[in-house]
Short mmCIF file of C-alpha atoms in Angstrom, two decimals:
data_model
loop_
_atom_site.label_atom_id
_atom_site.label_comp_id
_atom_site.label_asym_id
_atom_site.label_seq_id
_atom_site.Cartn_x
_atom_site.Cartn_y
_atom_site.Cartn_z
CA UNK A 1 -79.22 19.93 85.65
CA UNK A 2 -76.82 22.72 86.60
CA UNK A 3 -77.70 25.03 89.49
CA UNK A 4 -76.70 28.47 90.66
CA UNK A 5 -77.68 30.84 93.46
CA UNK A 6 -80.37 33.38 92.79
CA UNK A 7 -78.51 36.66 93.07
CA UNK A 8 -77.37 37.47 96.60
CA UNK A 9 -79.79 34.98 98.18
CA UNK A 10 -78.94 31.55 99.52
CA UNK A 11 -81.56 30.07 97.20
CA UNK A 12 -80.28 27.49 94.70
CA UNK A 13 -82.14 27.44 91.39
CA UNK A 14 -81.80 25.58 88.11
CA UNK A 15 -80.06 27.28 85.20
CA UNK A 16 -83.22 26.89 83.15
CA UNK A 17 -86.47 28.43 84.32
CA UNK A 18 -89.76 26.79 83.38
CA UNK A 19 -92.07 29.44 81.97
CA UNK A 20 -95.77 28.58 82.13
CA UNK A 21 -97.34 31.26 79.92
CA UNK A 22 -98.59 28.63 77.46
CA UNK A 23 -100.33 26.56 80.13
CA UNK A 24 -104.01 27.05 79.43
CA UNK A 25 -103.97 29.13 76.23
CA UNK A 26 -101.78 26.72 74.23
CA UNK A 27 -101.38 23.57 76.33
CA UNK A 28 -104.27 21.91 78.17
CA UNK A 29 -104.14 20.92 81.82
CA UNK A 30 -103.05 17.32 81.22
CA UNK A 31 -100.31 18.38 78.82
CA UNK A 32 -99.16 21.09 81.23
CA UNK A 33 -98.91 18.54 84.04
CA UNK A 34 -96.84 16.28 81.79
CA UNK A 35 -94.42 19.12 81.02
CA UNK A 36 -94.09 20.07 84.69
CA UNK A 37 -93.43 16.45 85.66
CA UNK A 38 -90.76 16.21 82.94
CA UNK A 39 -89.18 19.50 83.99
CA UNK A 40 -89.04 18.52 87.64
CA UNK A 41 -87.71 15.09 86.70
CA UNK A 42 -84.93 16.78 84.73
CA UNK A 43 -83.98 18.91 87.73
CA UNK A 44 -85.66 22.22 86.82
CA UNK A 45 -86.83 23.69 90.11
CA UNK A 46 -87.65 27.35 89.32
CA UNK A 47 -91.17 27.63 87.89
CA UNK A 48 -92.28 31.08 86.72
CA UNK A 49 -95.83 32.26 86.21
CA UNK A 50 -98.01 35.38 86.65
CA UNK A 51 -101.48 36.02 87.98
CA UNK A 52 -102.63 37.30 84.58
CA UNK A 53 -101.51 34.24 82.59
CA UNK A 54 -104.42 32.54 80.90
CA UNK A 55 -105.32 35.96 79.48
CA UNK A 56 -108.65 37.45 78.47
CA UNK A 57 -111.58 35.83 80.23
CA UNK A 58 -109.24 33.12 81.53
CA UNK A 59 -106.93 35.29 83.64
CA UNK A 60 -105.56 33.19 86.47
CA UNK A 61 -106.05 29.89 84.63
CA UNK A 62 -102.32 29.17 84.47
CA UNK A 63 -101.94 29.53 88.23
CA UNK A 64 -104.90 27.18 88.65
CA UNK A 65 -103.22 24.55 86.47
CA UNK A 66 -100.05 24.77 88.56
CA UNK A 67 -102.17 24.51 91.70
CA UNK A 68 -103.88 21.35 90.49
CA UNK A 69 -100.43 19.89 89.72
CA UNK A 70 -99.22 20.70 93.25
CA UNK A 71 -102.37 19.04 94.63
CA UNK A 72 -101.31 15.72 93.09
CA UNK A 73 -98.73 15.45 95.88
CA UNK A 74 -95.40 13.69 95.61
CA UNK A 75 -93.61 16.61 97.27
CA UNK A 76 -94.12 18.65 94.11
CA UNK A 77 -94.57 21.92 95.98
CA UNK A 78 -91.60 21.34 98.28
CA UNK A 79 -89.28 20.69 95.32
CA UNK A 80 -90.30 23.81 93.37
CA UNK A 81 -89.12 27.39 93.79
CA UNK A 82 -92.38 29.09 92.86
CA UNK A 83 -92.35 32.53 91.22
CA UNK A 84 -95.40 34.54 90.22
CA UNK A 85 -96.12 38.19 89.41
CA UNK A 86 -98.48 41.04 90.21
CA UNK A 87 -99.48 44.15 88.26
CA UNK A 88 -102.13 43.46 85.61
CA UNK A 89 -105.80 44.22 86.17
CA UNK A 90 -107.50 40.93 87.00
CA UNK A 91 -111.02 42.17 86.39
CA UNK A 92 -112.95 40.81 83.43
CA UNK A 93 -112.10 42.49 80.14
CA UNK A 94 -114.25 45.58 79.78
CA UNK A 95 -115.15 45.46 83.49
CA UNK A 96 -111.85 46.43 85.08
CA UNK A 97 -112.29 48.03 88.50
CA UNK A 98 -109.98 50.65 90.01
CA UNK A 99 -107.52 49.31 92.59
CA UNK A 100 -107.52 45.88 90.95
CA UNK A 101 -104.19 46.46 89.24
CA UNK A 102 -100.74 48.01 89.67
CA UNK A 103 -98.79 47.96 92.92
CA UNK A 104 -100.88 49.74 95.53
CA UNK A 105 -100.79 48.12 98.97
CA UNK A 106 -104.45 47.24 98.51
CA UNK A 107 -103.94 45.46 95.21
CA UNK A 108 -100.78 43.67 96.33
CA UNK A 109 -102.66 42.26 99.33
CA UNK A 110 -105.63 41.28 97.16
CA UNK A 111 -103.45 39.75 94.44
CA UNK A 112 -101.34 37.66 96.82
CA UNK A 113 -104.38 36.12 98.45
CA UNK A 114 -105.92 35.31 95.07
CA UNK A 115 -102.69 33.78 93.74
CA UNK A 116 -102.23 31.64 96.86
CA UNK A 117 -105.76 30.30 96.42
CA UNK A 118 -105.28 29.48 92.73
CA UNK A 119 -101.85 27.95 93.33
CA UNK A 120 -103.09 25.90 96.31
CA UNK A 121 -100.14 26.82 98.46
CA UNK A 122 -99.51 28.83 101.60
CA UNK A 123 -96.55 30.84 100.30
CA UNK A 124 -94.88 32.20 97.17
CA UNK A 125 -91.11 31.91 97.04
CA UNK A 126 -90.44 34.78 94.60
CA UNK A 127 -93.08 37.48 94.22
CA UNK A 128 -92.33 39.74 91.26
CA UNK A 129 -93.52 43.17 90.18
CA UNK A 130 -94.56 42.54 86.57
CA UNK A 131 -94.01 46.16 85.49
CA UNK A 132 -93.02 49.54 86.89
CA UNK A 133 -95.81 51.38 88.68
CA UNK A 134 -95.26 55.10 88.17
CA UNK A 135 -98.23 56.06 90.35
CA UNK A 136 -97.53 54.28 93.66
CA UNK A 137 -94.82 55.48 96.06
CA UNK A 138 -91.99 52.98 96.42
CA UNK A 139 -92.32 53.22 100.21
CA UNK A 140 -95.93 52.02 100.01
CA UNK A 141 -94.93 49.06 97.88
CA UNK A 142 -92.20 47.98 100.29
CA UNK A 143 -94.50 48.40 103.30
CA UNK A 144 -96.98 46.00 101.71
CA UNK A 145 -94.23 43.52 100.81
CA UNK A 146 -92.72 43.64 104.31
CA UNK A 147 -96.12 42.82 105.81
CA UNK A 148 -96.48 39.79 103.53
CA UNK A 149 -92.97 38.60 104.38
CA UNK A 150 -93.73 38.92 108.09
CA UNK A 151 -96.90 36.89 107.51
CA UNK A 152 -94.89 34.18 105.72
CA UNK A 153 -96.88 34.55 102.51
CA UNK A 154 -93.89 35.51 100.37
CA UNK A 155 -90.16 34.96 100.85
CA UNK A 156 -88.31 37.03 98.24
CA UNK A 157 -89.21 39.90 95.91
CA UNK A 158 -88.17 40.44 92.30
CA UNK A 159 -88.83 42.87 89.48
CA UNK A 160 -89.69 42.45 85.82
CA UNK A 161 -89.23 44.94 82.99
CA UNK A 162 -87.51 47.46 85.29
CA UNK A 163 -84.94 49.92 83.88
CA UNK A 164 -81.64 50.18 85.69
CA UNK A 165 -82.58 53.42 87.50
CA UNK A 166 -85.74 51.83 88.87
CA UNK A 167 -83.77 48.85 90.21
CA UNK A 168 -81.50 51.35 91.96
CA UNK A 169 -84.43 53.38 93.31
CA UNK A 170 -86.22 50.29 94.61
CA UNK A 171 -83.20 48.86 96.37
CA UNK A 172 -81.95 52.15 97.79
CA UNK A 173 -85.41 52.77 99.24
CA UNK A 174 -85.47 49.24 100.67
CA UNK A 175 -82.04 49.81 102.20
CA UNK A 176 -83.20 53.04 103.82
CA UNK A 177 -86.20 51.21 105.29
CA UNK A 178 -84.04 48.35 106.54
CA UNK A 179 -85.56 45.85 104.10
CA UNK A 180 -83.95 43.21 101.92
CA UNK A 181 -85.08 44.64 98.57
CA UNK A 182 -85.19 43.07 95.12
CA UNK A 183 -83.28 39.83 94.52
CA UNK A 184 -83.99 39.30 90.81
CA UNK A 185 -84.92 41.04 87.57
CA UNK A 186 -86.75 39.51 84.62
CA UNK A 187 -85.87 41.36 81.45
CA UNK A 188 -86.11 41.02 77.69
CA UNK A 189 -82.67 39.77 76.72
CA UNK A 190 -81.45 37.59 73.88
CA UNK A 191 -78.99 37.59 70.98
CA UNK A 192 -81.22 39.83 68.87
CA UNK A 193 -82.14 42.20 71.73
CA UNK A 194 -79.11 43.15 73.83
CA UNK A 195 -80.02 46.59 75.16
CA UNK A 196 -80.27 45.14 78.68
CA UNK A 197 -76.46 45.06 78.65
CA UNK A 198 -76.37 48.87 78.74
CA UNK A 199 -77.85 49.47 82.20
CA UNK A 200 -80.26 46.77 83.40
CA UNK A 201 -77.72 43.97 83.78
CA UNK A 202 -75.01 46.26 85.25
CA UNK A 203 -77.54 47.56 87.78
CA UNK A 204 -78.62 44.02 88.62
CA UNK A 205 -75.01 42.97 89.14
CA UNK A 206 -74.28 46.02 91.29
CA UNK A 207 -77.20 45.26 93.61
CA UNK A 208 -76.76 41.49 93.61
CA UNK A 209 -79.87 40.63 91.59
CA UNK A 210 -80.18 37.45 89.60
CA UNK A 211 -81.06 38.09 85.93
CA UNK A 212 -83.82 35.95 84.42
CA UNK A 213 -84.15 36.69 80.68
CA UNK A 214 -87.53 36.27 79.04
CA UNK A 215 -88.15 35.61 75.32
CA UNK A 216 -84.73 33.96 74.85
CA UNK A 217 -85.67 33.03 71.25
CA UNK A 218 -87.01 36.53 70.55
CA UNK A 219 -90.50 35.38 69.73
CA UNK A 220 -89.19 32.41 67.73
CA UNK A 221 -86.83 34.35 65.42
CA UNK A 222 -83.80 32.60 66.92
CA UNK A 223 -85.35 29.16 66.73
CA UNK A 224 -84.56 28.34 63.09
CA UNK A 225 -87.50 30.04 61.38
CA UNK A 226 -85.90 30.31 57.93
CA UNK A 227 -84.76 26.70 58.02
CA UNK A 228 -88.31 25.64 58.88
CA UNK A 229 -89.67 27.76 56.04
CA UNK A 230 -87.30 26.06 53.66
CA UNK A 231 -88.25 22.60 54.92
CA UNK A 232 -91.94 23.43 54.67
CA UNK A 233 -92.51 23.00 58.40
CA UNK A 234 -94.46 25.23 60.69
CA UNK A 235 -92.14 27.67 62.38
CA UNK A 236 -92.84 28.65 65.93
CA UNK A 237 -95.30 31.50 65.70
CA UNK A 238 -94.04 35.01 66.17
CA UNK A 239 -96.08 37.75 67.75
CA UNK A 240 -95.92 41.39 68.74
CA UNK A 241 -92.48 42.85 68.08
CA UNK A 242 -91.48 39.82 65.95
CA UNK A 243 -94.62 39.33 63.87
CA UNK A 244 -93.35 41.15 60.78
CA UNK A 245 -89.64 41.01 61.56
CA UNK A 246 -88.70 38.63 58.76
CA UNK A 247 -90.34 40.97 56.25
CA UNK A 248 -87.54 43.41 57.07
CA UNK A 249 -84.70 42.72 54.63
CA UNK A 250 -81.95 43.54 57.14
CA UNK A 251 -83.45 41.37 59.87
CA UNK A 252 -83.93 38.47 57.49
CA UNK A 253 -80.31 38.72 56.33
CA UNK A 254 -79.17 38.74 59.97
CA UNK A 255 -81.23 35.66 60.84
CA UNK A 256 -80.01 33.93 57.67
CA UNK A 257 -76.39 34.59 58.65
CA UNK A 258 -77.15 33.20 62.12
CA UNK A 259 -78.66 30.01 60.76
CA UNK A 260 -75.87 29.60 58.17
CA UNK A 261 -73.27 29.85 60.94
CA UNK A 262 -74.96 27.19 63.02
CA UNK A 263 -75.48 24.91 60.01
CA UNK A 264 -71.73 25.13 59.43
CA UNK A 265 -71.06 23.92 62.98
CA UNK A 266 -73.92 21.41 63.12
CA UNK A 267 -75.75 23.29 65.88
CA UNK A 268 -79.45 23.85 66.55
CA UNK A 269 -80.50 27.54 66.56
CA UNK A 270 -82.81 27.41 69.56
CA UNK A 271 -80.29 25.53 71.67
CA UNK A 272 -77.52 27.97 70.76
CA UNK A 273 -79.68 30.97 71.67
CA UNK A 274 -80.21 29.49 75.13
CA UNK A 275 -76.59 28.39 75.54
CA UNK A 276 -75.42 31.91 74.62
CA UNK A 277 -77.56 33.41 77.38
CA UNK A 278 -76.20 30.86 79.85
CA UNK A 279 -72.69 32.07 78.98
CA UNK A 280 -73.48 35.73 79.70
CA UNK A 281 -72.26 37.46 82.89
CA UNK A 282 -74.92 37.93 85.54
CA UNK A 283 -77.50 35.63 83.98
CA UNK A 284 -79.17 33.19 86.38
CA UNK A 285 -81.13 31.29 83.75
CA UNK A 286 -83.40 32.02 80.79
CA UNK A 287 -87.13 31.32 80.87
CA UNK A 288 -88.22 28.59 78.47
CA UNK A 289 -91.91 28.28 77.71
CA UNK A 290 -92.42 24.85 76.13
CA UNK A 291 -95.80 23.96 74.66
CA UNK A 292 -94.77 20.31 74.34
CA UNK A 293 -92.45 17.83 76.04
CA UNK A 294 -90.27 17.77 72.88
CA UNK A 295 -89.67 21.51 73.14
CA UNK A 296 -88.64 21.05 76.77
CA UNK A 297 -86.18 18.31 75.77
CA UNK A 298 -84.55 20.66 73.25
CA UNK A 299 -84.16 23.36 75.90
CA UNK A 300 -82.57 20.90 78.32
CA UNK A 301 -79.86 20.06 75.80
CA UNK A 302 -78.81 23.70 75.78
CA UNK A 303 -77.68 23.50 79.42
CA UNK A 304 -74.92 21.07 78.47
CA UNK A 305 -73.92 22.92 75.29
CA UNK A 306 -70.57 24.71 75.51
CA UNK A 307 -70.03 27.29 72.77
CA UNK A 308 -66.48 27.71 71.52
CA UNK A 309 -64.74 31.05 71.09
CA UNK A 310 -65.07 30.87 67.30
CA UNK A 311 -68.85 30.56 67.51
CA UNK A 312 -69.17 33.18 70.26
CA UNK A 313 -67.10 35.67 68.27
CA UNK A 314 -69.15 35.03 65.14
CA UNK A 315 -72.37 35.54 67.08
CA UNK A 316 -71.08 38.90 68.31
CA UNK A 317 -70.40 39.90 64.71
CA UNK A 318 -73.91 38.95 63.60
CA UNK A 319 -75.65 40.39 66.68
CA UNK A 320 -73.34 43.12 68.00
CA UNK A 321 -74.12 44.28 71.51
CA UNK A 322 -74.11 47.91 72.63
CA UNK A 323 -70.72 47.54 74.30
CA UNK A 324 -69.79 48.08 77.94
CA UNK A 325 -71.22 50.92 80.00
CA UNK A 326 -70.66 53.82 80.18
CA UNK A 327 -68.99 53.70 76.76
CA UNK A 328 -72.20 52.28 75.26
CA UNK A 329 -73.94 55.59 75.94
CA UNK A 330 -71.36 57.70 74.11
CA UNK A 331 -72.33 59.30 70.84
#
């Protein structure tokens, strides 16, 4: 496994990040433990989760599964850089209480304690704000985080789904308060969705944040969906923004061109999508969310895949980015 430093920290992390969103909803506890053992055995050391994973009536279940894996011993906890998130309301659906969500000092304190209990650990290495909170003063958020750092309950702080201006606001406020600030940003970024190149990634680079892309296969669209249709197999399910994407004639033509290019070069779509992200400036490592050990094995192959200039140029033609800033903002 290849490693890099997480932004401006001294923390060394793997160039693939194990996402755990499927642990519980899609993969049972035993299967999740198998995947985590395989990931750690392959050298993946950055595990990403969130307090809300498990969803619905099972919020927190994913953290519990990770906690039961840590409890099996074998230095599992010491070998892992553990990342989780705070923001979502953790009350039962339909019974959400005020102050049980967002980034108030009260909820941050409550959420950390609950996550530590579920994860069966005494500290979180990377504590991430899952979304922007437009209602809580930034100073309040940093005061709560500084207290937790002083208590040894968290080590570093990251953001997720922050625009570039919010990254700047958060870190300038931290600087004014004499605090370390954000060290990472999780953002939607892949071949089919490159808007992060306009301001989020430049802001992250300017402030020394590691970039951790989520949805590297864009909900499965970049994983060979048309090929699987043709072969009669079950394509990885798409959801949300990607659910009806292939019904769009232009999108389907774009994905077909992508798969035709990779067929020509004997390359696997999902592996290329990951390898492309690994080649991008500022990227620490994409989050992969395997439901099975086989899916993890495919992701691991991407780390060793070097894309040639011919393929990279062709990918830019199929999925053109916005261009460099500030030119990308010009009409």
